[in-house]
């Protein structure tokens, strides 16, 4: 079995984000462990942390499946707003982009033979979800999960 | 790597223990190994223990659901046991359809459920 991926050092508020390069399916483990470590720093509860890691796994897998050469970048940082803390993660690739964003955000829509739950499901799991996609240029998705 | 697939036999039942952070290839390898094993030993039931999974994303859920379907085609029944509460909440919000998947709280209840299911399908009581 694949050994557990080692997470990069979690970041305190204000520190530069942790960068995880995605070049293949094995990097999903690193994305998940990085998000889990950062969730702990931000004081997320178990359910909030599980949702974050799951959504991150969906979005990272989208990069592996759909981005050019399955490559992209994930930036993970601690978010702070007043007295609450959270984890913010930015998933970006310079792949083909999403032509019909409305369709892609609909349950069951898939151009790749999957269940088509990755994007709409991740949005439901997260406190904040922003997507920006330009056909031919790439896709950036920012998610954030707060500790309360 | 096949020898590392976590399968155990208990009478007519195959017990599959999923643990840790599984990559996609490992999940698919386990799916294949379980299907082969059910056919080989003519198992009547498969108990899939997911209590060691802290995260189940749509890919893993889909493979588990597919495995349950394959096992059914081979004439056996399956039960998923030990889904962690945080994982259950996440799967429901993610929207993964798991309607045809039977679940039980723990291995003991899962075994009882499997026995009931195959009694129902064979009309045979022991």
Tab-separated table of C-alpha atoms in Angstrom:
chain	number	residue	atom	x	y	z
A	1	UNK	CA	0.000	0.000	0.000
A	2	UNK	CA	1.180	3.532	-0.672
A	3	UNK	CA	2.743	5.082	2.420
A	4	UNK	CA	0.891	8.034	3.863
A	5	UNK	CA	1.847	11.197	2.087
A	6	UNK	CA	3.674	13.654	4.278
A	7	UNK	CA	1.877	16.943	4.572
A	8	UNK	CA	3.784	20.141	4.175
A	9	UNK	CA	4.118	22.159	7.379
A	10	UNK	CA	0.779	23.777	8.186
A	11	UNK	CA	0.727	27.558	8.027
A	12	UNK	CA	-0.202	29.972	10.772
A	13	UNK	CA	-2.406	32.982	9.934
A	14	UNK	CA	-0.514	35.525	7.845
A	15	UNK	CA	2.128	33.069	6.724
A	16	UNK	CA	2.678	32.331	3.055
A	17	UNK	CA	0.404	29.567	1.763
A	18	UNK	CA	1.526	25.977	1.404
A	19	UNK	CA	1.909	24.998	-2.223
A	20	UNK	CA	1.057	21.525	-3.475
A	21	UNK	CA	1.906	20.767	-7.094
A	22	UNK	CA	-0.457	18.368	-8.802
A	23	UNK	CA	1.101	16.262	-11.518
A	24	UNK	CA	-0.770	13.012	-11.087
A	25	UNK	CA	-3.215	10.973	-9.097
A	26	UNK	CA	-0.719	10.249	-6.296
A	27	UNK	CA	-0.769	13.956	-5.409
A	28	UNK	CA	-4.369	13.656	-4.223
A	29	UNK	CA	-2.974	12.094	-1.050
A	30	UNK	CA	-0.749	15.120	-0.488
A	31	UNK	CA	-3.624	17.530	-1.052
A	32	UNK	CA	-5.776	15.642	1.452
A	33	UNK	CA	-3.073	15.428	4.123
A	34	UNK	CA	-2.139	19.105	3.692
A	35	UNK	CA	-5.778	20.172	4.081
A	36	UNK	CA	-6.206	17.921	7.107
A	37	UNK	CA	-3.140	19.378	8.829
A	38	UNK	CA	-4.287	22.914	8.045
A	39	UNK	CA	-7.793	22.137	9.350
A	40	UNK	CA	-6.232	21.208	12.661
A	41	UNK	CA	-4.328	24.499	12.849
A	42	UNK	CA	-7.531	26.433	12.128
A	43	UNK	CA	-9.414	24.497	14.786
A	44	UNK	CA	-12.013	23.011	12.451
A	45	UNK	CA	-14.291	20.384	13.980
A	46	UNK	CA	-14.186	16.826	12.679
A	47	UNK	CA	-17.190	17.233	10.381
A	48	UNK	CA	-15.997	20.550	8.942
A	49	UNK	CA	-12.515	19.081	8.430
A	50	UNK	CA	-13.919	15.968	6.742
A	51	UNK	CA	-16.000	18.112	4.390
A	52	UNK	CA	-12.949	20.246	3.562
A	53	UNK	CA	-10.707	17.270	2.834
A	54	UNK	CA	-13.422	15.607	0.748
A	55	UNK	CA	-14.122	18.738	-1.314
A	56	UNK	CA	-10.367	19.215	-1.796
A	57	UNK	CA	-10.066	15.655	-3.005
A	58	UNK	CA	-12.848	16.215	-5.562
A	59	UNK	CA	-11.292	19.437	-6.870
A	60	UNK	CA	-7.775	17.991	-7.034
A	61	UNK	CA	-9.112	14.986	-8.914
A	62	UNK	CA	-10.786	17.326	-11.396
A	63	UNK	CA	-7.355	18.813	-12.113
A	64	UNK	CA	-5.842	15.351	-12.648
A	65	UNK	CA	-8.730	14.375	-14.960
A	66	UNK	CA	-9.435	17.507	-16.925
A	67	UNK	CA	-6.521	19.948	-16.786
A	68	UNK	CA	-3.831	19.892	-19.455
A	69	UNK	CA	-1.482	16.987	-18.645
A	70	UNK	CA	-3.380	16.640	-15.367
A	71	UNK	CA	-1.325	19.452	-13.896
A	72	UNK	CA	-2.217	22.243	-11.544
A	73	UNK	CA	-1.418	23.931	-8.277
A	74	UNK	CA	-3.114	24.015	-4.883
A	75	UNK	CA	-2.399	26.790	-2.395
A	76	UNK	CA	-3.529	26.236	1.181
A	77	UNK	CA	-3.550	28.838	3.937
A	78	UNK	CA	-5.127	29.763	7.231
A	79	UNK	CA	-7.872	32.354	6.838
A	80	UNK	CA	-8.735	34.796	9.597
A	81	UNK	CA	-11.751	37.037	9.960
A	82	UNK	CA	-12.376	38.712	13.297
A	83	UNK	CA	-12.086	35.971	15.883
A	84	UNK	CA	-12.821	33.065	13.592
A	85	UNK	CA	-10.354	31.005	11.687
A	86	UNK	CA	-10.617	28.811	8.682
A	87	UNK	CA	-8.805	27.142	5.837
A	88	UNK	CA	-8.743	28.667	2.388
A	89	UNK	CA	-7.525	26.662	-0.577
A	90	UNK	CA	-7.060	27.748	-4.165
A	91	UNK	CA	-7.075	25.132	-6.931
A	92	UNK	CA	-5.820	26.402	-10.247
A	93	UNK	CA	-4.898	24.922	-13.580
A	94	UNK	CA	-4.305	26.275	-17.060
A	95	UNK	CA	-6.339	23.559	-18.699
A	96	UNK	CA	-9.149	23.833	-21.236
A	97	UNK	CA	-11.465	25.675	-18.855
A	98	UNK	CA	-15.178	25.061	-18.494
A	99	UNK	CA	-17.339	26.221	-21.406
A	100	UNK	CA	-20.723	25.875	-19.721
A	101	UNK	CA	-20.211	26.756	-16.081
A	102	UNK	CA	-23.931	26.548	-15.332
A	103	UNK	CA	-24.065	22.953	-16.537
A	104	UNK	CA	-20.842	22.022	-14.754
A	105	UNK	CA	-22.304	23.232	-11.466
A	106	UNK	CA	-25.360	20.995	-11.928
A	107	UNK	CA	-25.599	17.594	-10.230
A	108	UNK	CA	-25.060	14.735	-12.618
A	109	UNK	CA	-23.364	16.734	-15.367
A	110	UNK	CA	-20.073	15.177	-16.383
A	111	UNK	CA	-17.938	15.346	-19.473
A	112	UNK	CA	-15.707	12.597	-18.177
A	113	UNK	CA	-17.897	9.628	-17.334
A	114	UNK	CA	-17.967	10.251	-13.588
A	115	UNK	CA	-20.999	10.944	-11.416
A	116	UNK	CA	-20.739	14.680	-11.996
A	117	UNK	CA	-20.863	15.523	-8.314
A	118	UNK	CA	-17.403	17.025	-7.892
A	119	UNK	CA	-18.195	20.698	-8.465
A	120	UNK	CA	-21.796	20.999	-7.174
A	121	UNK	CA	-21.017	18.600	-4.304
A	122	UNK	CA	-17.925	20.551	-3.267
A	123	UNK	CA	-19.915	23.772	-3.293
A	124	UNK	CA	-22.480	22.226	-0.936
A	125	UNK	CA	-19.743	21.031	1.422
A	126	UNK	CA	-17.963	24.376	1.714
A	127	UNK	CA	-18.808	27.586	3.561
A	128	UNK	CA	-17.417	29.531	0.606
A	129	UNK	CA	-16.904	28.470	-2.979
A	130	UNK	CA	-15.838	30.642	-5.903
A	131	UNK	CA	-15.159	29.466	-9.402
A	132	UNK	CA	-13.564	31.352	-12.234
A	133	UNK	CA	-13.040	29.628	-15.538
A	134	UNK	CA	-12.006	30.943	-18.924
A	135	UNK	CA	-12.318	28.529	-21.854
A	136	UNK	CA	-8.876	27.896	-23.296
A	137	UNK	CA	-7.155	29.576	-20.347
A	138	UNK	CA	-7.891	27.549	-17.242
A	139	UNK	CA	-9.905	27.250	-14.080
A	140	UNK	CA	-9.422	28.608	-10.573
A	141	UNK	CA	-11.570	27.535	-7.662
A	142	UNK	CA	-11.251	29.001	-4.177
A	143	UNK	CA	-12.878	27.241	-1.242
A	144	UNK	CA	-13.007	28.241	2.402
A	145	UNK	CA	-14.207	26.428	5.491
A	146	UNK	CA	-14.528	28.259	8.833
A	147	UNK	CA	-14.230	26.919	12.348
A	148	UNK	CA	-17.592	28.477	13.213
B	1	UNK	CA	0.755	-5.535	-4.309
B	2	UNK	CA	-2.201	-7.906	-4.465
B	3	UNK	CA	-1.145	-9.765	-1.350
B	4	UNK	CA	-1.673	-6.529	0.560
B	5	UNK	CA	-5.359	-6.391	-0.226
B	6	UNK	CA	-7.007	-6.658	3.198
B	7	UNK	CA	-9.340	-9.659	2.793
B	8	UNK	CA	-10.334	-12.235	5.389
B	9	UNK	CA	-12.699	-15.163	5.205
B	10	UNK	CA	-15.194	-16.005	7.901
B	11	UNK	CA	-17.309	-18.980	6.863
B	12	UNK	CA	-19.257	-17.951	3.772
B	13	UNK	CA	-18.380	-14.318	4.234
B	14	UNK	CA	-15.473	-12.255	2.946
B	15	UNK	CA	-14.484	-9.382	5.167
B	16	UNK	CA	-12.863	-6.378	3.489
B	17	UNK	CA	-11.197	-3.825	5.718
B	18	UNK	CA	-10.571	-0.422	4.164
B	19	UNK	CA	-8.134	1.706	6.106
B	20	UNK	CA	-6.055	4.841	5.893
B	21	UNK	CA	-5.876	7.252	3.000
B	22	UNK	CA	-6.358	5.163	-0.127
B	23	UNK	CA	-5.251	6.271	-3.547
B	24	UNK	CA	-7.535	5.599	-6.506
B	25	UNK	CA	-5.450	2.740	-7.884
B	26	UNK	CA	-5.487	0.916	-4.535
B	27	UNK	CA	-9.269	1.248	-4.255
B	28	UNK	CA	-9.715	-0.234	-7.721
B	29	UNK	CA	-7.254	-3.022	-6.962
B	30	UNK	CA	-9.227	-3.945	-3.847
B	31	UNK	CA	-12.466	-3.899	-5.856
B	32	UNK	CA	-10.981	-6.336	-8.349
B	33	UNK	CA	-9.524	-8.595	-5.651
B	34	UNK	CA	-12.830	-8.825	-3.773
B	35	UNK	CA	-14.762	-9.650	-6.943
B	36	UNK	CA	-12.241	-12.368	-7.857
B	37	UNK	CA	-12.330	-13.796	-4.343
B	38	UNK	CA	-16.154	-13.923	-4.215
B	39	UNK	CA	-16.186	-15.891	-7.457
B	40	UNK	CA	-13.304	-18.145	-6.438
B	41	UNK	CA	-14.595	-19.219	-3.025
B	42	UNK	CA	-18.295	-18.825	-3.932
B	43	UNK	CA	-18.821	-16.510	-1.017
B	44	UNK	CA	-22.393	-15.727	-0.012
B	45	UNK	CA	-21.696	-12.441	1.670
B	46	UNK	CA	-19.235	-9.553	1.682
B	47	UNK	CA	-18.788	-7.328	4.705
B	48	UNK	CA	-17.043	-4.070	3.804
B	49	UNK	CA	-15.645	-2.366	6.888
B	50	UNK	CA	-14.999	1.328	6.244
B	51	UNK	CA	-14.538	2.387	9.874
B	52	UNK	CA	-10.855	3.060	9.138
B	53	UNK	CA	-11.645	5.567	6.387
B	54	UNK	CA	-11.569	9.188	7.558
B	55	UNK	CA	-12.528	10.413	4.085
B	56	UNK	CA	-14.744	8.886	1.421
B	57	UNK	CA	-14.933	11.061	-1.667
B	58	UNK	CA	-17.202	10.499	-4.668
B	59	UNK	CA	-14.636	8.295	-6.387
B	60	UNK	CA	-14.237	5.895	-3.464
B	61	UNK	CA	-18.007	5.898	-2.887
B	62	UNK	CA	-18.609	5.105	-6.537
B	63	UNK	CA	-16.152	2.200	-6.485
B	64	UNK	CA	-17.754	0.798	-3.315
B	65	UNK	CA	-21.235	1.087	-4.875
B	66	UNK	CA	-19.945	-0.572	-8.053
B	67	UNK	CA	-18.369	-3.367	-6.016
B	68	UNK	CA	-21.696	-4.009	-4.273
B	69	UNK	CA	-23.321	-4.289	-7.706
B	70	UNK	CA	-20.688	-6.745	-8.958
B	71	UNK	CA	-20.988	-8.874	-5.842
B	72	UNK	CA	-24.765	-8.997	-6.371
B	73	UNK	CA	-24.244	-10.212	-9.948
B	74	UNK	CA	-22.125	-13.019	-8.538
B	75	UNK	CA	-25.040	-14.081	-6.361
B	76	UNK	CA	-23.758	-12.803	-3.027
B	77	UNK	CA	-24.937	-9.990	-0.759
B	78	UNK	CA	-22.937	-7.088	0.710
B	79	UNK	CA	-23.122	-4.798	3.673
B	80	UNK	CA	-21.076	-1.701	4.438
B	81	UNK	CA	-20.283	-1.282	8.125
B	82	UNK	CA	-18.708	1.396	10.280
B	83	UNK	CA	-19.261	4.561	8.265
B	84	UNK	CA	-18.002	7.381	10.478
B	85	UNK	CA	-20.634	10.041	11.258
B	86	UNK	CA	-18.586	12.844	9.661
B	87	UNK	CA	-18.189	10.713	6.537
B	88	UNK	CA	-21.935	9.979	6.431
B	89	UNK	CA	-22.793	13.686	6.673
B	90	UNK	CA	-20.263	14.497	3.965
B	91	UNK	CA	-21.514	11.799	1.571
B	92	UNK	CA	-25.111	12.966	1.889
B	93	UNK	CA	-24.174	16.597	1.214
B	94	UNK	CA	-21.908	15.582	-1.632
B	95	UNK	CA	-24.958	13.868	-3.122
B	96	UNK	CA	-23.484	10.416	-3.711
B	97	UNK	CA	-26.343	7.992	-4.443
B	98	UNK	CA	-25.951	4.980	-2.169
B	99	UNK	CA	-29.579	3.805	-2.278
B	100	UNK	CA	-28.890	0.196	-3.195
B	101	UNK	CA	-26.122	-0.139	-0.621
B	102	UNK	CA	-27.042	-1.867	2.638
B	103	UNK	CA	-25.336	-0.530	5.723
B	104	UNK	CA	-25.005	-1.492	9.364
B	105	UNK	CA	-23.544	0.256	12.379
B	106	UNK	CA	-20.798	-2.246	13.117
B	107	UNK	CA	-19.401	-5.626	12.069
B	108	UNK	CA	-21.659	-7.617	14.400
B	109	UNK	CA	-24.855	-6.033	13.093
B	110	UNK	CA	-23.453	-6.289	9.577
B	111	UNK	CA	-22.964	-10.042	9.923
B	112	UNK	CA	-26.511	-10.411	11.266
B	113	UNK	CA	-27.808	-8.399	8.363
B	114	UNK	CA	-25.918	-10.495	5.810
B	115	UNK	CA	-27.377	-13.663	7.355
B	116	UNK	CA	-30.909	-12.229	7.137
B	117	UNK	CA	-30.325	-11.178	3.538
B	118	UNK	CA	-29.199	-14.594	2.390
B	119	UNK	CA	-31.958	-16.315	4.341
B	120	UNK	CA	-34.381	-14.078	2.442
B	121	UNK	CA	-32.861	-14.889	-0.911
B	122	UNK	CA	-32.610	-18.658	-0.367
B	123	UNK	CA	-35.613	-19.223	1.911
B	124	UNK	CA	-33.216	-21.361	3.918
B	125	UNK	CA	-32.940	-21.025	7.702
B	126	UNK	CA	-30.307	-22.487	9.901
